C-alpha atoms as one frame of an Amber mdcrd trajectory, in Angstrom:
protein
 -10.545  70.943  89.564 -13.944  69.869  88.240 -15.401  72.464  85.911 -18.738
  74.041  86.699 -20.412  72.373  83.708 -18.545  69.113  84.363 -19.928  69.101
  87.887 -23.436  69.612  86.533 -23.045  66.691  84.192 -22.302  64.368  87.086
 -25.581  64.763  88.902 -29.083  66.185  88.897 -28.634  69.351  90.909 -31.278
  71.974  91.607 -31.220  75.310  89.819 -30.851  78.468  91.786 -29.947  82.029
  90.970 -28.949  85.177  92.771 -30.215  88.377  91.222 -28.265  91.540  91.847
 -31.288  93.781  91.951 -30.891  97.468  92.531 -27.358  97.706  91.176 -24.098
  95.826  91.603 -22.955  95.557  95.262 -19.940  97.645  96.223 -17.662  94.657
  96.836 -18.172  93.491  93.259 -17.660  96.980  91.837 -14.446  97.321  93.840
 -13.227  93.916  92.645 -14.004  94.891  89.084 -12.181  98.224  89.382  -9.065
  96.626  90.836  -8.367  94.307  87.899  -7.328  95.122  84.392 -10.038  94.309
  81.868  -8.744  91.889  79.263  -9.232  92.898  75.639  -9.792  93.808  72.939
 -11.218  90.591  71.528 -11.110  89.408  67.952 -14.445  90.168  66.328 -16.564
  87.058  65.831 -19.759  86.042  64.101 -22.899  85.808  66.246 -25.773  83.338
  65.960 -29.002  84.357  67.700 -31.665  81.732  68.503 -35.250  82.401  69.589
 -37.263  79.490  70.980 -41.026  79.918  70.514 -42.253  77.844  73.435 -45.708
  76.329  73.233 -45.626  75.175  69.587 -46.313  77.798  66.924 -48.965  77.115
  64.298 -46.757  77.164  61.211 -49.766  76.705  58.944 -51.163  80.014  60.133
 -47.824  81.860  60.165 -47.006  80.803  56.609 -50.095  79.417  54.884 -50.159
  77.289  51.709 -53.201  79.273  50.660 -54.085  77.257  47.554 -54.672  74.133
  49.632 -58.409  73.452  49.591 -58.041  70.696  52.183 -56.536  73.161  54.653
 -59.256  75.699  53.960 -61.969  73.097  54.599 -60.268  71.971  57.820 -60.164
  75.536  59.171 -63.497  77.190  58.393 -62.981  80.119  60.795 -59.173  80.217
  61.038 -58.162  80.073  57.376 -56.919  83.268  55.747 -56.899  83.908  52.014
 -54.411  85.869  49.934 -57.234  87.284  47.808 -57.722  91.029  47.928 -61.096
  92.270  49.090 -61.803  89.283  51.331 -63.690  89.855  54.573 -60.514  89.347
  56.613 -57.141  91.003  56.171 -55.467  88.978  53.408 -52.234  87.061  53.651
 -49.072  88.595  52.211 -48.518  86.604  49.027 -44.865  85.516  49.036 -44.607
  83.394  45.910 -48.049  82.468  44.619 -48.191  79.450  46.920 -47.401  80.598
  50.448 -48.805  83.600  52.276 -47.301  85.326  55.295 -49.695  86.189  58.112
 -50.722  89.859  57.732 -49.539  90.639  61.263 -46.010  89.668  60.169 -45.727
  92.420  57.582 -42.456  93.541  59.199 -40.909  90.383  57.699 -41.949  91.112
  54.124 -39.075  93.505  53.234 -36.502  90.983  54.473 -38.078  88.232  52.378
 -38.179  90.442  49.272 -34.526  91.422  49.865 -33.649  87.701  50.055 -32.348
  88.011  53.610 -35.162  85.991  55.174 -35.590  82.291  54.514 -38.523  80.189
  55.716 -38.399  76.426  56.217 -41.818  74.756  56.175 -42.570  71.228  57.305
 -39.727  71.366  59.843 -39.855  69.372  63.050 -38.517  66.472  65.053 -38.382
  62.849  63.886 -39.701  61.930  67.331 -43.493  62.080  67.147 -44.095  63.081
  70.754 -46.710  65.760  71.260 -45.566  66.538  74.788 -44.279  70.104  75.141
 -41.727  69.098  77.765 -40.325  66.138  75.865 -40.313  67.842  72.470 -38.522
  70.921  73.821 -36.016  68.739  75.641 -35.287  66.714  72.502 -34.907  69.819
  70.356 -32.646  71.598  72.840 -30.484  68.534  73.460 -30.393  67.858  69.719
 -30.891  64.133  70.292 -34.575  63.384  69.573 -34.448  59.756  70.681 -32.112
  60.025  73.662 -33.383  61.424  76.952 -30.053  60.816  78.651 -28.048  63.436
  76.749 -26.464  65.691  79.353 -25.520  68.571  77.044 -27.518  70.917  74.858
 -26.747  71.473  71.197 -25.840  75.130  71.714 -23.409  74.171  74.458 -21.766
  71.695  72.102 -21.666  74.410  69.443 -19.932  76.657  71.971 -17.274  73.996
  72.465 -16.618  73.883  68.714 -15.878  77.591  68.302 -12.135  77.032  68.318
 -10.934  79.027  71.308  -7.613  78.322  73.017  -5.090  80.156  75.183  -3.966
  82.213  72.187  -7.554  83.174  71.345  -9.523  82.908  74.589 -13.291  83.051
  74.853 -14.887  85.864  76.821 -17.458  85.543  79.643 -20.023  86.604  77.042
 -19.200  83.942  74.483 -22.559  82.180  75.032 -25.379  84.168  76.637 -29.030
  83.406  77.281 -31.261  86.437  77.892 -33.496  84.439  80.219 -33.970  84.121
  83.967 -32.513  80.609  83.996 -30.073  78.721  81.827 -32.007  76.930  79.044
 -31.591  73.248  78.264 -29.807  74.223  75.030 -26.847  75.555  77.061 -26.441
  72.678  79.525 -22.998  71.095  79.316 -19.301  71.442  79.987 -18.686  74.689
  78.117 -19.041  78.085  79.738 -22.313  79.939  79.298 -24.259  82.465  81.325
 -27.916  83.406  81.753 -28.697  87.091  82.230 -32.260  88.146  82.889 -31.406
  91.834  82.621 -28.091  93.490  81.834 -28.802  96.248  84.338 -29.433  93.805
  87.154 -26.956  91.179  86.047 -28.352  87.935  87.434 -25.905  85.160  88.179
 -27.328  81.778  87.276 -25.825  78.641  88.784 -26.840  75.088  89.314 -26.373
  73.074  92.440 -25.585  73.665  96.053 -22.617  71.360  96.640 -21.553  72.817
  99.975 -24.859  73.112 101.787 -24.908  76.866 101.363 -27.565  78.751 103.309
 -30.076  79.576 100.577 -31.664  82.247 102.769 -28.610  84.477 102.454 -29.706
  88.097 102.075 -27.171  89.025  99.433 -24.702  87.535  97.031 -21.932  88.781
  99.308 -23.374  86.702 102.164 -23.644  83.654  99.949 -20.135  84.071  98.572
 -18.639  84.418 102.030 -20.428  81.332 103.332 -18.794  78.858 100.994 -15.276
  77.603 100.452 -16.420  75.678  97.389 -14.061  76.146  94.463 -16.981  75.408
  92.197 -19.077  78.306  93.469 -16.155  80.704  93.649 -15.181  79.797  90.104
 -18.703  80.637  89.009 -18.403  83.942  90.857 -15.112  84.680  89.128 -16.729
  84.156  85.704 -19.498  86.520  86.687 -17.044  89.140  87.977 -15.211  89.004
  84.633 -18.491  89.570  82.830 -19.425  92.438  85.117 -16.092  94.158  84.509
 -16.912  94.269  80.840 -20.385  95.667  81.474 -18.996  98.459  83.657 -17.553
 100.089  80.544 -20.931 100.693  78.904 -23.882 102.901  79.807 -26.448 100.134
  79.476 -29.323 102.007  81.091 -29.210 104.851  78.599 -28.723 102.752  75.473
 -30.274 104.314  72.365 -31.114 101.972  69.459 -29.607 103.085  66.161 -31.187
 103.882  62.800 -34.553 104.847  64.294 -35.225 101.322  65.559 -38.102 101.065
  68.024 -38.334  97.860  70.035 -41.743  96.750  71.326 -41.768  96.925  75.119
 -42.224  93.179  75.462 -40.122  90.313  76.760 -38.773  89.446  73.319 -38.195
  93.095  72.431 -36.269  93.778  75.620 -34.178  90.624  75.196 -33.247  91.382
  71.587 -32.390  94.959  72.487 -29.938  93.690  75.088 -28.465  91.170  72.644
 -27.933  94.056  70.206 -26.124  95.964  72.953 -23.807  93.035  73.638 -23.043
  92.639  69.933 -22.208  96.321  69.567 -20.076  96.312  72.715 -17.717  93.800
  71.052 -17.571  91.672  74.193 -17.104  88.423  72.283 -20.732  87.290  71.987
 -20.928  84.328  69.595 -24.116  82.476  70.544 -27.177  84.229  71.985 -30.494
  82.726  73.048 -33.844  84.020  74.139 -37.409  82.744  74.142 -40.985  83.709
  73.393 -44.045  82.198  75.071 -47.773  82.013  74.442 -47.827  79.784  71.342
 -50.010  77.014  72.793 -53.217  78.200  71.103 -55.827  75.597  72.069 -58.564
  78.190  72.567 -59.706  81.256  70.590 -56.617  81.351  68.397 -58.067  84.014
  66.107 -57.263  84.552  62.455 -56.267  88.030  61.233 -56.810  89.301  64.791
 -56.588  87.617  68.186 -53.961  85.800  70.246 -51.944  84.362  67.392 -51.969
  87.629  65.439 -50.656  89.514  68.483 -47.901  86.963  69.028 -46.590  86.970
  65.457 -46.866  90.740  65.303 -44.701  91.048  68.398 -42.170  88.483  67.175
 -41.740  89.998  63.712 -41.663  93.602  64.960 -39.068  92.741  67.612 -36.841
  90.986  65.077 -37.236  93.836  62.573 -36.252  96.375  65.242 -33.240  94.246
  66.187 -32.057  94.048  62.591 -32.554  97.770  62.035 -30.687  98.555  65.238
 -27.701  96.392  64.244 -27.007  98.384  61.075 -23.478  97.547  59.888 -23.259
  94.653  62.338 -25.779  92.607  60.333 -22.977  91.135  58.211 -21.832  89.259
  61.311 -25.213  88.087  62.617 -27.649  85.321  61.698 -30.930  84.900  63.606
 -32.985  81.705  63.683 -36.308  80.825  65.302 -37.449  77.398  66.494 -40.509
  75.782  68.057 -41.015  72.282  69.449 -43.791  71.216  67.042 -46.739  72.607
  65.092 -50.508  72.421  65.417 -53.213  70.174  64.030 -54.379  70.811  60.485
 -58.017  70.801  61.582 -59.227  73.448  64.006 -60.844  72.213  67.211 -64.236
  72.994  68.703 -62.996  75.942  70.746 -61.598  78.009  67.904 -58.052  76.824
  68.351 -55.645  74.093  67.285 -54.141  71.215  69.224 -50.658  69.700  69.410
 -49.434  68.659  65.986 -46.191  67.756  64.237 -44.478  69.967  61.649 -44.262
  73.767  61.845 -42.078  76.381  60.149 -39.143  78.514  61.181 -37.438  81.735
  60.070 -33.754  82.398  59.354 -32.578  85.992  58.883 -29.123  87.047  57.752
 -27.074  88.554  54.970 -25.604  85.142  54.120 -28.992  83.387  54.129 -30.470
  81.895  50.948 -33.546  84.037  51.419 -36.662  84.948  49.516 -37.546  81.240
  49.423 -39.910  79.010  51.373 -37.747  75.912  51.716 -39.065  72.462  52.511
 -41.721  70.143  51.181 -45.368  70.567  52.146 -47.733  68.103  50.487 -51.451
  68.825  49.886 -53.230  68.241  53.175 -55.530  65.468  52.052 -56.198  62.846
  54.698 -53.796  60.304  53.201 -50.893  62.815  53.335 -51.369  63.705  57.005
 -49.357  62.105  59.782 -51.679  59.984  61.910 -54.513  61.346  59.783 -54.378
  64.725  61.519 -51.035  66.548  61.254 -48.735  68.162  58.727 -45.965  65.577
  58.340 -42.366  66.442  59.206 -40.459  66.573  55.928 -37.348  68.400  57.218
 -35.499  67.249  60.334 -34.747  70.302  62.488 -31.126  69.171  62.756 -30.639
  69.631  59.000 -31.427  73.344  59.391 -29.801  74.010  62.776 -26.554  72.354
  61.710 -26.434  74.202  58.395 -26.929  77.609  60.024 -24.333  76.885  62.720
 -21.844  75.326  60.298 -22.007  78.029  57.644 -22.289  81.051  59.917 -20.043
  80.032  62.820 -17.687  77.884  60.696 -17.717  74.970  63.130 -18.315  72.099
  60.650 -18.496  69.131  62.998 -21.973  67.674  62.775 -20.921  64.430  64.477
 -20.347  66.383  67.695 -23.108  68.924  67.189 -25.818  66.315  66.469 -24.271
  62.924  67.259 -27.273  60.797  66.201 -27.903  62.590  62.887 -26.441  61.752
  59.482 -28.651  63.737  57.116 -27.946  66.500  54.619 -28.269  70.269  54.633
 -31.133  71.716  52.599 -29.653  74.958  51.233 -30.946  77.631  53.603 -27.508
  79.259  53.672 -25.603  80.566  50.666 -22.571  78.558  49.605
């Protein structure tokens, strides 16, 4: 029988989802109760990825504050690390780079050498299209639009499961309303918008199913498609595991307080799945609002609010995990950066290189990795952008290889033959 992901690979089918709002229907609960729940599962490492959609301004998140060219290019946006300046100063990390003051929740992790920063990271493809750049980054093939699978789906296939050590329905989970491009492919993955209202995400409608069905039960009964019923079976297996935990009344540990935002709620649910030992190995979620063309702000404003939310959510997640942090590495990503020079509306436009953050106990932290040249005109890409000095695949592959122990870069990033840069400890 054609697998669900194999079927997807064969044609461009429309995405649809059925959300089980208001609780799980009785027929699913009864099906779950009637079967023995398989387990326990061998404890695995977990890699968590956060995609910052819209292109984060890496030069504002982590500023090379001694660069006079950058300061001149950003007369109202530039922040200094000097004490007593009119604006809240940057957090001086190493005498060269300063962390945005709204990201102060990251400072303890950097000082403890658990947080690494890679600056000048980006794609070798110089597109400044959000759609194309995100697609290339999620597929992991920056010069090939025809790649059917995403890099996280390929990573899922390299995790080494077999009949003796089977994967669980929660092996690869996206805390999003729809399956992201990163998870497209032949290997099993699931998108869950909310653990309490477990939303089943599928692609395609191979049997002409009536999309106006009032409930999942109606939809399930309408089709004899093995493909759809196989998808339902995967979802039932996942639901059986969730039935064992009181998700609604979950209390974060160690005094952790998650911001009540999209990223905060997603990371809280990822923490729950990790603690439930349901076999989560790759988790994904996303953060929006990084396309700061207008009124970006400096120490306050849109950008400051965004980085404050991101860093506070990640800090709460790490605090909540407690003893589980030995098994978790978290990594952020964004499709490209912003222009070096601010525009006429107090913002920045689509650029090239940005920065990303990697948090974990096996991370080579307390370092800003990468190579950022002085931002004189002759060093800028196309005379306007911070040049990409680190291919994103060098970082993504190193984190996945070292943390998940998959070590097959030819499959993970088939068009890449570069080297790792040392963001993970040997």
